[in-house]
PDB file of C-alpha atoms in Angstrom:
ATOM      1  CA  SER V  24      72.508  56.326  63.293  1.00  0.00           C
ATOM      2  CA  GLY V  25      71.788  59.699  64.857  1.00  0.00           C
ATOM      3  CA  THR V  26      75.381  60.301  65.971  1.00  0.00           C
ATOM      4  CA  ALA V  27      75.718  63.347  63.698  1.00  0.00           C
ATOM      5  CA  LEU V  28      73.637  65.286  66.232  1.00  0.00           C
ATOM      6  CA  ARG V  29      75.855  64.087  69.086  1.00  0.00           C
ATOM      7  CA  PRO V  30      79.190  65.873  68.647  1.00  0.00           C
ATOM      8  CA  PRO V  31      81.712  66.054  71.510  1.00  0.00           C
ATOM      9  CA  ALA V  32      80.785  69.719  72.022  1.00  0.00           C
ATOM     10  CA  THR V  33      77.330  68.593  73.156  1.00  0.00           C
ATOM     11  CA  ILE V  34      78.826  66.550  75.993  1.00  0.00           C
ATOM     12  CA  ALA V  35      81.015  69.499  76.975  1.00  0.00           C
ATOM     13  CA  ARG V  36      77.978  71.801  77.109  1.00  0.00           C
ATOM     14  CA  PHE V  37      76.073  69.423  79.378  1.00  0.00           C
ATOM     15  CA  GLN V  38      79.157  69.018  81.595  1.00  0.00           C
ATOM     16  CA  GLN V  39      79.245  72.815  82.055  1.00  0.00           C
ATOM     17  CA  ILE V  40      75.664  73.086  83.330  1.00  0.00           C
ATOM     18  CA  PRO V  41      75.547  73.048  87.150  1.00  0.00           C
ATOM     19  CA  ALA V  42      73.199  70.553  88.775  1.00  0.00           C
ATOM     20  CA  GLU V  43      70.099  71.765  90.550  1.00  0.00           C
ATOM     21  CA  PRO V  44      70.027  70.854  94.268  1.00  0.00           C
ATOM     22  CA  GLY V  45      68.732  67.318  94.702  1.00  0.00           C
ATOM     23  CA  GLN V  46      68.810  66.624  90.948  1.00  0.00           C
ATOM     24  CA  PRO V  47      71.243  64.499  88.927  1.00  0.00           C
ATOM     25  CA  GLN V  48      73.856  66.341  86.916  1.00  0.00           C
ATOM     26  CA  PRO V  49      72.538  67.413  83.498  1.00  0.00           C
ATOM     27  CA  VAL V  50      75.233  65.374  81.753  1.00  0.00           C
ATOM     28  CA  PHE V  51      73.844  62.223  83.429  1.00  0.00           C
ATOM     29  CA  GLN V  52      70.352  63.119  82.220  1.00  0.00           C
ATOM     30  CA  TYR V  53      71.769  63.542  78.713  1.00  0.00           C
ATOM     31  CA  PHE V  54      73.471  60.128  78.818  1.00  0.00           C
ATOM     32  CA  SER V  55      70.386  58.495  80.363  1.00  0.00           C
ATOM     33  CA  THR V  56      68.285  59.728  77.472  1.00  0.00           C
ATOM     34  CA  LEU V  57      70.805  58.426  74.944  1.00  0.00           C
ATOM     35  CA  LEU V  58      71.060  55.060  76.713  1.00  0.00           C
ATOM     36  CA  GLU V  59      67.288  54.583  76.606  1.00  0.00           C
ATOM     37  CA  ALA V  60      67.174  55.110  72.847  1.00  0.00           C
ATOM     38  CA  SER V  61      70.486  53.853  71.528  1.00  0.00           C
ATOM     39  CA  ARG V  62      74.057  52.771  72.123  1.00  0.00           C
ATOM     40  CA  LEU V  63      76.727  55.272  73.140  1.00  0.00           C
ATOM     41  CA  ASN V  64      79.612  55.898  70.787  1.00  0.00           C
ATOM     42  CA  GLU V  65      83.253  55.563  71.890  1.00  0.00           C
ATOM     43  CA  GLU V  66      83.687  59.112  73.169  1.00  0.00           C
ATOM     44  CA  GLU V  67      80.336  59.135  74.971  1.00  0.00           C
ATOM     45  CA  SER V  68      81.171  55.806  76.619  1.00  0.00           C
ATOM     46  CA  ILE V  69      84.472  57.189  77.908  1.00  0.00           C
ATOM     47  CA  GLU V  70      82.945  60.461  79.126  1.00  0.00           C
ATOM     48  CA  LEU V  71      80.188  58.598  80.957  1.00  0.00           C
ATOM     49  CA  ALA V  72      82.645  56.135  82.506  1.00  0.00           C
ATOM     50  CA  LYS V  73      84.793  58.821  84.128  1.00  0.00           C
ATOM     51  CA  PRO V  74      82.223  60.220  86.610  1.00  0.00           C
ATOM     52  CA  VAL V  75      80.479  56.864  87.103  1.00  0.00           C
ATOM     53  CA  LEU V  76      83.744  55.197  88.147  1.00  0.00           C
ATOM     54  CA  GLN V  77      84.768  58.221  90.245  1.00  0.00           C
ATOM     55  CA  GLN V  78      81.484  57.874  92.133  1.00  0.00           C
ATOM     56  CA  GLY V  79      82.300  54.223  92.853  1.00  0.00           C
ATOM     57  CA  ARG V  80      79.464  52.801  90.748  1.00  0.00           C
ATOM     58  CA  PRO V  81      81.172  50.240  88.493  1.00  0.00           C
ATOM     59  CA  GLN V  82      78.022  48.083  88.581  1.00  0.00           C
ATOM     60  CA  LEU V  83      76.398  50.623  86.240  1.00  0.00           C
ATOM     61  CA  MET V  84      79.236  50.195  83.751  1.00  0.00           C
ATOM     62  CA  GLU V  85      78.883  46.441  84.017  1.00  0.00           C
ATOM     63  CA  LYS V  86      75.144  46.628  83.313  1.00  0.00           C
ATOM     64  CA  TRP V  87      75.651  48.852  80.264  1.00  0.00           C
ATOM     65  CA  LEU V  88      78.413  46.549  79.050  1.00  0.00           C
ATOM     66  CA  LYS V  89      76.156  43.489  79.372  1.00  0.00           C
ATOM     67  CA  ASP V  90      73.304  45.352  77.651  1.00  0.00           C
ATOM     68  CA  ASP V  91      75.688  46.389  74.822  1.00  0.00           C
ATOM     69  CA  LYS V  92      74.932  50.066  75.470  1.00  0.00           C
ATOM     70  CA  ILE V  93      78.542  51.285  75.518  1.00  0.00           C
ATOM     71  CA  GLN V  94      81.245  51.028  72.880  1.00  0.00           C
ATOM     72  CA  CYS V  95      84.338  49.214  74.039  1.00  0.00           C
ATOM     73  CA  SER V  96      87.757  50.734  73.367  1.00  0.00           C
ATOM     74  CA  GLU V  97      91.254  50.542  74.748  1.00  0.00           C
ATOM     75  CA  GLN V  98      90.781  53.858  76.550  1.00  0.00           C
ATOM     76  CA  LEU V  99      87.560  52.657  78.206  1.00  0.00           C
ATOM     77  CA  GLY V 100      89.342  49.492  79.347  1.00  0.00           C
ATOM     78  CA  ASP V 101      92.194  51.610  80.732  1.00  0.00           C
ATOM     79  CA  LEU V 102      89.694  53.661  82.776  1.00  0.00           C
ATOM     80  CA  ILE V 103      88.038  50.532  84.167  1.00  0.00           C
ATOM     81  CA  MET V 104      91.237  48.544  84.829  1.00  0.00           C
ATOM     82  CA  PRO V 105      92.155  50.130  88.214  1.00  0.00           C
ATOM     83  CA  VAL V 106      88.602  49.504  89.451  1.00  0.00           C
ATOM     84  CA  ASP V 107      87.770  46.056  88.059  1.00  0.00           C
ATOM     85  CA  ALA V 108      90.262  43.915  86.108  1.00  0.00           C
ATOM     86  CA  GLY V 109      87.539  41.440  85.122  1.00  0.00           C
ATOM     87  CA  MET V 110      85.367  44.109  83.558  1.00  0.00           C
ATOM     88  CA  ALA V 111      88.428  45.682  81.901  1.00  0.00           C
ATOM     89  CA  LEU V 112      89.238  42.262  80.432  1.00  0.00           C
ATOM     90  CA  SER V 113      85.754  42.075  78.945  1.00  0.00           C
ATOM     91  CA  VAL V 114      86.197  45.551  77.417  1.00  0.00           C
ATOM     92  CA  TYR V 115      89.635  44.703  75.992  1.00  0.00           C
ATOM     93  CA  LEU V 116      88.317  41.444  74.507  1.00  0.00           C
ATOM     94  CA  ARG V 117      85.418  43.217  72.799  1.00  0.00           C
ATOM     95  CA  ALA V 118      87.682  46.041  71.587  1.00  0.00           C
ATOM     96  CA  GLU V 119      90.206  43.482  70.310  1.00  0.00           C
ATOM     97  CA  CYS V 120      93.033  44.973  72.369  1.00  0.00           C
ATOM     98  CA  HIS V 121      94.880  41.669  72.457  1.00  0.00           C
ATOM     99  CA  GLU V 122      97.967  42.706  74.413  1.00  0.00           C
ATOM    100  CA  LYS V 123      95.905  44.434  77.102  1.00  0.00           C
ATOM    101  CA  ALA V 124      93.575  41.419  77.319  1.00  0.00           C
ATOM    102  CA  ILE V 125      96.572  39.145  77.814  1.00  0.00           C
ATOM    103  CA  ASN V 126      97.952  41.464  80.518  1.00  0.00           C
ATOM    104  CA  CYS V 127      94.587  41.124  82.287  1.00  0.00           C
ATOM    105  CA  PHE V 128      94.838  37.335  82.098  1.00  0.00           C
ATOM    106  CA  VAL V 129      98.310  37.612  83.659  1.00  0.00           C
ATOM    107  CA  GLN V 130      97.148  39.965  86.430  1.00  0.00           C
ATOM    108  CA  ARG V 131      94.228  37.668  87.195  1.00  0.00           C
ATOM    109  CA  GLY V 132      96.509  34.607  87.282  1.00  0.00           C
ATOM    110  CA  GLU V 133      94.623  33.028  84.374  1.00  0.00           C
ATOM    111  CA  TYR V 134      97.773  31.825  82.611  1.00  0.00           C
ATOM    112  CA  ASP V 135      95.971  28.826  81.098  1.00  0.00           C
ATOM    113  CA  LYS V 136      93.854  31.183  78.968  1.00  0.00           C
ATOM    114  CA  ILE V 137      96.739  33.061  77.345  1.00  0.00           C
ATOM    115  CA  VAL V 138      97.847  30.563  74.684  1.00  0.00           C
ATOM    116  CA  PRO V 139      94.317  29.540  73.589  1.00  0.00           C
ATOM    117  CA  TYR V 140      93.273  33.200  73.362  1.00  0.00           C
ATOM    118  CA  SER V 141      96.415  34.227  71.442  1.00  0.00           C
ATOM    119  CA  THR V 142      95.943  31.333  69.042  1.00  0.00           C
ATOM    120  CA  SER V 143      92.241  32.042  68.484  1.00  0.00           C
ATOM    121  CA  VAL V 144      92.853  35.691  67.536  1.00  0.00           C
ATOM    122  CA  GLY V 145      96.151  35.151  65.704  1.00  0.00           C
ATOM    123  CA  PHE V 146      98.133  37.263  68.153  1.00  0.00           C
ATOM    124  CA  LYS V 147     101.902  36.661  68.319  1.00  0.00           C
ATOM    125  CA  MET V 148     102.908  36.564  71.968  1.00  0.00           C
ATOM    126  CA  ASP V 149     106.002  38.250  73.339  1.00  0.00           C
ATOM    127  CA  TYR V 150     106.749  35.563  75.907  1.00  0.00           C
ATOM    128  CA  SER V 151     110.079  37.074  76.983  1.00  0.00           C
ATOM    129  CA  GLY V 152     108.371  40.397  77.674  1.00  0.00           C
ATOM    130  CA  MET V 153     105.631  38.637  79.603  1.00  0.00           C
ATOM    131  CA  LEU V 154     108.139  36.708  81.686  1.00  0.00           C
ATOM    132  CA  SER V 155     110.102  39.842  82.540  1.00  0.00           C
ATOM    133  CA  GLN V 156     106.818  41.536  83.524  1.00  0.00           C
ATOM    134  CA  LEU V 157     106.040  38.634  85.843  1.00  0.00           C
ATOM    135  CA  LEU V 158     109.503  38.509  87.364  1.00  0.00           C
ATOM    136  CA  PHE V 159     110.178  42.204  87.860  1.00  0.00           C
TER     137      PHE V 159
END
């Protein structure tokens, strides 16, 4: 799959290189090249999300998510959650983070989706915990 040549140290090296004036950061060029040819792994997806979200460009994350170019994980969903609960929900659903997905349904007021979702994935709900979260 080509990921053997993409260790975390590679990302760190590109993050260390200063950007030339008027040019994108080298780490973005690295990720752009990877995105053209393949899908990012979990760590790459997280490392790309951090600066993209900090720059206020969640639409890029949404595009890559729709194009299946990033790997969904709980940590990626946690990064996206403060910016866009809907996109975080999509990440949690794909990563099968059932409790976090249900919390997103609660935060979005989509209570009618909780029981069908829990049933479809075989997740045992902690209704008392959910109620206390709603009330306090």
